[in-house]
Short mmCIF file of C-alpha atoms in Angstrom, two decimals:
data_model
loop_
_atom_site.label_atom_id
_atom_site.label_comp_id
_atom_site.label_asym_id
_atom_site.label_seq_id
_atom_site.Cartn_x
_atom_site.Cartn_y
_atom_site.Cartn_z
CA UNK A 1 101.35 -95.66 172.58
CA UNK A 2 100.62 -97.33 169.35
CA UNK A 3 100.51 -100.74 170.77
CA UNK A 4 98.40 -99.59 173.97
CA UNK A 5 94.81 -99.51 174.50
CA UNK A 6 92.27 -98.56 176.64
CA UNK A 7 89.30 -100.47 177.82
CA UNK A 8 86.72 -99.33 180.00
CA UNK A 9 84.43 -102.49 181.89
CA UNK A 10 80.61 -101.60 183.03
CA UNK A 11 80.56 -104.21 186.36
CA UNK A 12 77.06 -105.59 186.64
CA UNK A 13 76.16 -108.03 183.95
CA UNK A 14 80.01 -107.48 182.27
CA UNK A 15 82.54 -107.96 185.15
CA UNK A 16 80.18 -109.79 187.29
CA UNK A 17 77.61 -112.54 186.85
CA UNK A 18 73.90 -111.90 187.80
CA UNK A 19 74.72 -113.26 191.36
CA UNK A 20 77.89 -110.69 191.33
CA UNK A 21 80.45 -112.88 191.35
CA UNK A 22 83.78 -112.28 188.89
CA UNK A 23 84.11 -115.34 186.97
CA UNK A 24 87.81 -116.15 186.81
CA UNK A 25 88.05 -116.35 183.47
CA UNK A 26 87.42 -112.75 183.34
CA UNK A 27 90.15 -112.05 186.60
CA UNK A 28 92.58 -113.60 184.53
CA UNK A 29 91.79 -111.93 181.27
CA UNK A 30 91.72 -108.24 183.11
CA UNK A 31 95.52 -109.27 184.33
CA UNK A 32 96.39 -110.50 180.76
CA UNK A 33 95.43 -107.19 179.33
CA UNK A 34 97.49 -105.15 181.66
CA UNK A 35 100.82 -107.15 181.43
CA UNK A 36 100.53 -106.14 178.07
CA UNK A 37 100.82 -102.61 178.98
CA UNK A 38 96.99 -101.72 178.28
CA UNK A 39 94.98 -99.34 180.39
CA UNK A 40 91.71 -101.29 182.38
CA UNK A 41 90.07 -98.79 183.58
CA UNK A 42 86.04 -99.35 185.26
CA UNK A 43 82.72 -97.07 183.86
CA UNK A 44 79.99 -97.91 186.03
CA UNK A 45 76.85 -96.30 187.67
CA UNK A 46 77.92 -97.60 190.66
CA UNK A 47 79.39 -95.22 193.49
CA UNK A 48 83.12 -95.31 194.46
CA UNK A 49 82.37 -97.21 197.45
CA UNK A 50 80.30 -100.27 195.71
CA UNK A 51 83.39 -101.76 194.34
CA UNK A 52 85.96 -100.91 196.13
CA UNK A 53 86.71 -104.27 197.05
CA UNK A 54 86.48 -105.07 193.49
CA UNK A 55 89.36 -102.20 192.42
CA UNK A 56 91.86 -103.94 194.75
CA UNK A 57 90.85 -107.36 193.34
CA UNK A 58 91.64 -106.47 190.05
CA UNK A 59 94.31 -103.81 191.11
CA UNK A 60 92.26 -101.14 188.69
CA UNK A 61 93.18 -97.27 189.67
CA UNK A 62 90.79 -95.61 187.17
CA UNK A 63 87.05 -95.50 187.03
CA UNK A 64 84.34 -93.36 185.79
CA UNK A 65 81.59 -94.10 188.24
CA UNK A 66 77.86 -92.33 188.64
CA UNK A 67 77.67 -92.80 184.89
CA UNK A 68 80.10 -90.27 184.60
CA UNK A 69 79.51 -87.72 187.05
CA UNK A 70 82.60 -88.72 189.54
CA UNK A 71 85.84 -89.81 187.29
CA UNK A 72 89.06 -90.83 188.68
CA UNK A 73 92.24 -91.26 187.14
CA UNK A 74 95.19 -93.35 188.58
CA UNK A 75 94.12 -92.94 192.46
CA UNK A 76 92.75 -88.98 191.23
CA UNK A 77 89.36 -87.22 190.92
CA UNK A 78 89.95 -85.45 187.41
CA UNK A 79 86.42 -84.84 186.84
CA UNK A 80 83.40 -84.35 189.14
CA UNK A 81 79.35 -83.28 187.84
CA UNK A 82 77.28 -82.77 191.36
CA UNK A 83 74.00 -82.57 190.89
CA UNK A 84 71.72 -79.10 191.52
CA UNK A 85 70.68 -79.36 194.45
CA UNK A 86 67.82 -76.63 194.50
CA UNK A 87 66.03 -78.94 191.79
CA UNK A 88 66.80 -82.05 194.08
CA UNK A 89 65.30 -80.68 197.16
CA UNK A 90 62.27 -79.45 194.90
CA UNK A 91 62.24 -83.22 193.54
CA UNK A 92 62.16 -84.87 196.98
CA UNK A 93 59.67 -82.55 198.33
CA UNK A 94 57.12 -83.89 195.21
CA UNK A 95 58.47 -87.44 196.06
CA UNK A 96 57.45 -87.48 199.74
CA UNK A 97 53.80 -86.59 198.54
CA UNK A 98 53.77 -89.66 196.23
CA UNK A 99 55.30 -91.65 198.79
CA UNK A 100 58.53 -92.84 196.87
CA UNK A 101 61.73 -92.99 198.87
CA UNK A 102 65.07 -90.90 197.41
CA UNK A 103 68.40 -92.15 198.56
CA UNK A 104 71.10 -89.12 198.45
CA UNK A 105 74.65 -90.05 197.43
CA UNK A 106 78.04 -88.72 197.33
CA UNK A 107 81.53 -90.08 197.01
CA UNK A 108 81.87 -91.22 200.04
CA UNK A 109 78.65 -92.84 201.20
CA UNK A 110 74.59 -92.89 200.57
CA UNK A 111 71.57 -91.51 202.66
CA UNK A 112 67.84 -92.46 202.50
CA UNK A 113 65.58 -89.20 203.35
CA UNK A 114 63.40 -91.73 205.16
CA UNK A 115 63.70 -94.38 207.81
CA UNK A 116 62.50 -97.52 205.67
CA UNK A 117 60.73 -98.75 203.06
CA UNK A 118 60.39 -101.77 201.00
CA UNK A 119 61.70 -100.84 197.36
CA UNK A 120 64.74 -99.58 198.84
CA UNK A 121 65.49 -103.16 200.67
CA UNK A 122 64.44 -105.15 197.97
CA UNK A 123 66.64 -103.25 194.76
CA UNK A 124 69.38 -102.45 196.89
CA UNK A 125 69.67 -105.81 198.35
CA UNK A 126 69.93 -106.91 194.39
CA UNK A 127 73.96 -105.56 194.71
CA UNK A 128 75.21 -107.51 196.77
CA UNK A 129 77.16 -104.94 198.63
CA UNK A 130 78.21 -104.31 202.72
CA UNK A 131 76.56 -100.83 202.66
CA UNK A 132 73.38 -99.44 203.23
CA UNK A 133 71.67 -96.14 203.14
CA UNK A 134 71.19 -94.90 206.56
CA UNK A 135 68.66 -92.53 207.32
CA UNK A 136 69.73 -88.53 206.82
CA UNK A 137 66.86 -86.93 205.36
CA UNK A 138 69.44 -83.50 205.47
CA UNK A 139 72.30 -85.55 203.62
CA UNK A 140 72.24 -83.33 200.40
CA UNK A 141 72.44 -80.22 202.11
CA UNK A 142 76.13 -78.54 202.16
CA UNK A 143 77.73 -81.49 200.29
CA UNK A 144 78.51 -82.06 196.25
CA UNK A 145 75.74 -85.20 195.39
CA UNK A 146 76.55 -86.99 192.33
CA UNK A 147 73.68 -89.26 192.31
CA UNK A 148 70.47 -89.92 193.97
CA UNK A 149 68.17 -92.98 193.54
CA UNK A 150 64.79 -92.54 193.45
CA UNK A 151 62.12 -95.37 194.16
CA UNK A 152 59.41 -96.33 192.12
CA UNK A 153 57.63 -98.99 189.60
CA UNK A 154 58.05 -98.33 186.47
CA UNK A 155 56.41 -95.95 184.05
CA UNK A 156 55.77 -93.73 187.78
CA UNK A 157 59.24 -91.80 187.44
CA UNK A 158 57.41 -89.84 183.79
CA UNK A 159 56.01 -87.26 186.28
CA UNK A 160 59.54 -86.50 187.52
CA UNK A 161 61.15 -86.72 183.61
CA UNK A 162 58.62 -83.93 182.88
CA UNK A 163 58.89 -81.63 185.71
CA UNK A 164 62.64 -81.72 186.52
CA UNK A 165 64.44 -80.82 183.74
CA UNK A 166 67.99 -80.36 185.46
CA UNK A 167 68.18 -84.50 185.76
CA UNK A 168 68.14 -87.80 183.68
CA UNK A 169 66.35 -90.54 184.86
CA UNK A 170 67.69 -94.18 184.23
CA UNK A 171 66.15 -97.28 185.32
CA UNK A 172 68.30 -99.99 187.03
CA UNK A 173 66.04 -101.95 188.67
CA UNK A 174 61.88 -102.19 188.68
CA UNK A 175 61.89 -100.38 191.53
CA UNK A 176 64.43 -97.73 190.91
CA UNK A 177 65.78 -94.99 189.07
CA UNK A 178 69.44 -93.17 188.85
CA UNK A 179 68.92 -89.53 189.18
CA UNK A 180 71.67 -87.77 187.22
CA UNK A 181 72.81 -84.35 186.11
CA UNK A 182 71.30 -83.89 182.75
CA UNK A 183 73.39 -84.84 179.91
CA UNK A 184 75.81 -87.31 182.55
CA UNK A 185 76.87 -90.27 180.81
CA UNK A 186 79.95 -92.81 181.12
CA UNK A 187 80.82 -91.47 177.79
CA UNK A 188 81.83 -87.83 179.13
CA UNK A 189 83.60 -89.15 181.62
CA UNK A 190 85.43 -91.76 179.56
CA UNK A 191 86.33 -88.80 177.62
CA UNK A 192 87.69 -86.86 180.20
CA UNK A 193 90.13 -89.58 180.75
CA UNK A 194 91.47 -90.46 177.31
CA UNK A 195 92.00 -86.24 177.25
CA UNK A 196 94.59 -87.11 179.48
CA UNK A 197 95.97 -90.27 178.70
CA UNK A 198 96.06 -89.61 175.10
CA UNK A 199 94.69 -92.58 173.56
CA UNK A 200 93.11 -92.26 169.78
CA UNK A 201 89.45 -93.36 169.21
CA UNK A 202 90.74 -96.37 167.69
CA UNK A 203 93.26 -97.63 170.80
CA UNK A 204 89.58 -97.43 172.71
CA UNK A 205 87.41 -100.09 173.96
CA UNK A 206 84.53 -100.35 176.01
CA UNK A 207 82.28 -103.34 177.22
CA UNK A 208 78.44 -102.85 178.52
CA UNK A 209 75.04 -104.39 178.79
CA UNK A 210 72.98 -101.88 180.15
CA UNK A 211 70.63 -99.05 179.22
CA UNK A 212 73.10 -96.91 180.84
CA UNK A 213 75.73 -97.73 178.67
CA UNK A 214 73.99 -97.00 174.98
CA UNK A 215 75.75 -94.15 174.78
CA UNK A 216 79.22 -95.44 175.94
CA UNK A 217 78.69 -97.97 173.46
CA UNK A 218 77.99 -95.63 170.47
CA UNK A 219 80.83 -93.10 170.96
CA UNK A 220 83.60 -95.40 171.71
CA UNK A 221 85.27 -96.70 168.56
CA UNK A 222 85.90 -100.42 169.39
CA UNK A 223 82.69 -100.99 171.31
CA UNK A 224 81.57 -104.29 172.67
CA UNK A 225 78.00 -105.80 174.22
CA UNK A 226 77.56 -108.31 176.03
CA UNK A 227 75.66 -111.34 175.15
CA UNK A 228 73.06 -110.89 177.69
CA UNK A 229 72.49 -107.38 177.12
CA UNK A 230 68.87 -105.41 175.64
CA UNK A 231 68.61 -105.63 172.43
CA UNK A 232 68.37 -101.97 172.21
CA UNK A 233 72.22 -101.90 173.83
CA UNK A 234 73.23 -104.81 171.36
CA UNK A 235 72.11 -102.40 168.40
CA UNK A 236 74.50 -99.23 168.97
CA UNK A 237 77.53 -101.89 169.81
CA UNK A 238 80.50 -102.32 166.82
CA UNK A 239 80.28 -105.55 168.06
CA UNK A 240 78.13 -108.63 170.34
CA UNK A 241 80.28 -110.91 172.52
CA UNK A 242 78.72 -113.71 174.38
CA UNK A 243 77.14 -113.61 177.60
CA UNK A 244 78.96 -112.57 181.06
CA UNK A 245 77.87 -116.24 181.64
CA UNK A 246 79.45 -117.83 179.21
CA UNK A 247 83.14 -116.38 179.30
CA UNK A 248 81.76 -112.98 177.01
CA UNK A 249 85.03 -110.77 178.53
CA UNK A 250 87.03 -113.09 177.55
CA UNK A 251 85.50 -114.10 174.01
CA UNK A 252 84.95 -110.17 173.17
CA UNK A 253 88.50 -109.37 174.25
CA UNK A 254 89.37 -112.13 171.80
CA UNK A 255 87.00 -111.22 169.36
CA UNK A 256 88.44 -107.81 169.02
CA UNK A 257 92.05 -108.66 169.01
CA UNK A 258 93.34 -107.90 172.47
CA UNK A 259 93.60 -111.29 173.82
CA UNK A 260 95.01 -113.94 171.27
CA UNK A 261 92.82 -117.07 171.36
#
């Protein structure tokens, strides 16, 4: 175990480019790491079924995905954090009166509690990804949620930060915000996986860019930003690779030791 390490991968703006494609260098790299017996493992806010095809590409079995709240290790769920729904329902019924959309997701697939609107085509459209919320406005009821989405420029979801304390709030896009449990973050459930594989702080690595992964990036021992990340992200990070543009998985991997140059 001595030799072994961990490293958890956020996707957008790490793994993939800003037009979501996975430069090759970083394919390679990811195969490199785990024919030297290291774990790869995925910690994204994404849901299970954004990047699937992206699991199989890079034959990766563990994840921590809704920033935490749904972890899987090796094929399975070890960890799960629904949201409360009571508070949910109470938030979408303040929503509808200001006229911003909430999309309702579980593992398995995402709802929009209306038929159409605007923000949801245009921020959900930024992924890149062969699913799209249908219309259930009943989704959340009688099913585990782990995340919603809910629409709306910015500096509008400070209403919803001060009335529903149950939830985070994290901006993704300018026209949309994760809804998570409160307290959720990639670092709980990266924790909840090196519980069971054993790995010491020091044998653990994670790479990130976004405001979603400041804490990920503080608690993990090794931790690495990416070039094009906030500057806010850049300053919790042990260390500051080079853009997902420029090669910066396979520079920080370097940088850090895991990959000899």
């Amino acid at each position: 175990m001595t030799n072994r390490s961990v490293i958890f991968f956020d996707i957008d703006g790490t793994l993939l480019k800003h037009d979501k494609t996975l430069p090759t260098s970083t394919k390679e790299a990811i195969f490199q790491l785990k024919e030297l017996g290291h774990e790869v493992a995925i910690a994204t806010g994404r849901a299970p079924f954004m990047f699937e095809d992206l699991r199989k590409e890079l034959d990766i079995h563990t994840y921590v995905s809704y920033n935490g709240q749904y972890v899987v290790l090796n094929g399975e769920v070890v960890y799960s954090n629904p949201l409360n729904i009571d508070s949910l329902e109470k938030l979408t019924e303040t929503a509808l009166t200001n006229e911003h959309p909430v999309v309702y997701m579980d593992h398995e697939d995402m709802k929009a509690n209306v038929p159409e609107h605007a923000y949801i085509n245009e921020s959900i459209n930024t992924l890149k990804i062969d699913r799209f919320p249908t219309h259930d406005p009943h989704y959340y009821k009688g099913r585990e949620l782990y995340q919603s989405l809910l629409f709306c420029r910015e500096g509008e979801e400070t209403q919803y930060e001060d009335n529903f304390k149950d939830f985070d709030f994290i901006r993704w896009h300018p026209l949309s915000v994760d809804i998570l449990p409160n307290g959720g973050s990639k670092a709980k459930g990266i924790k909840k996986i090196v519980e069971k594989l054993g790995f010491p702080s020091e044998h653990q690595y994670a790479f990130g860019d976004g405001l979603n992964d400041i804490e990920m990036l503080s608690k993990i021992t090794n931790s690495v930003a990416m070039g094009n990340a906030e500057e806010s992200v850049k300053a919790v990070a042990k260390h500051v690779t080079k853009s997902v543009e420029e090669d910066g998985i396979v520079h920080g991997l370097q940088m850090v030791g895991l990959l000899s140059k």
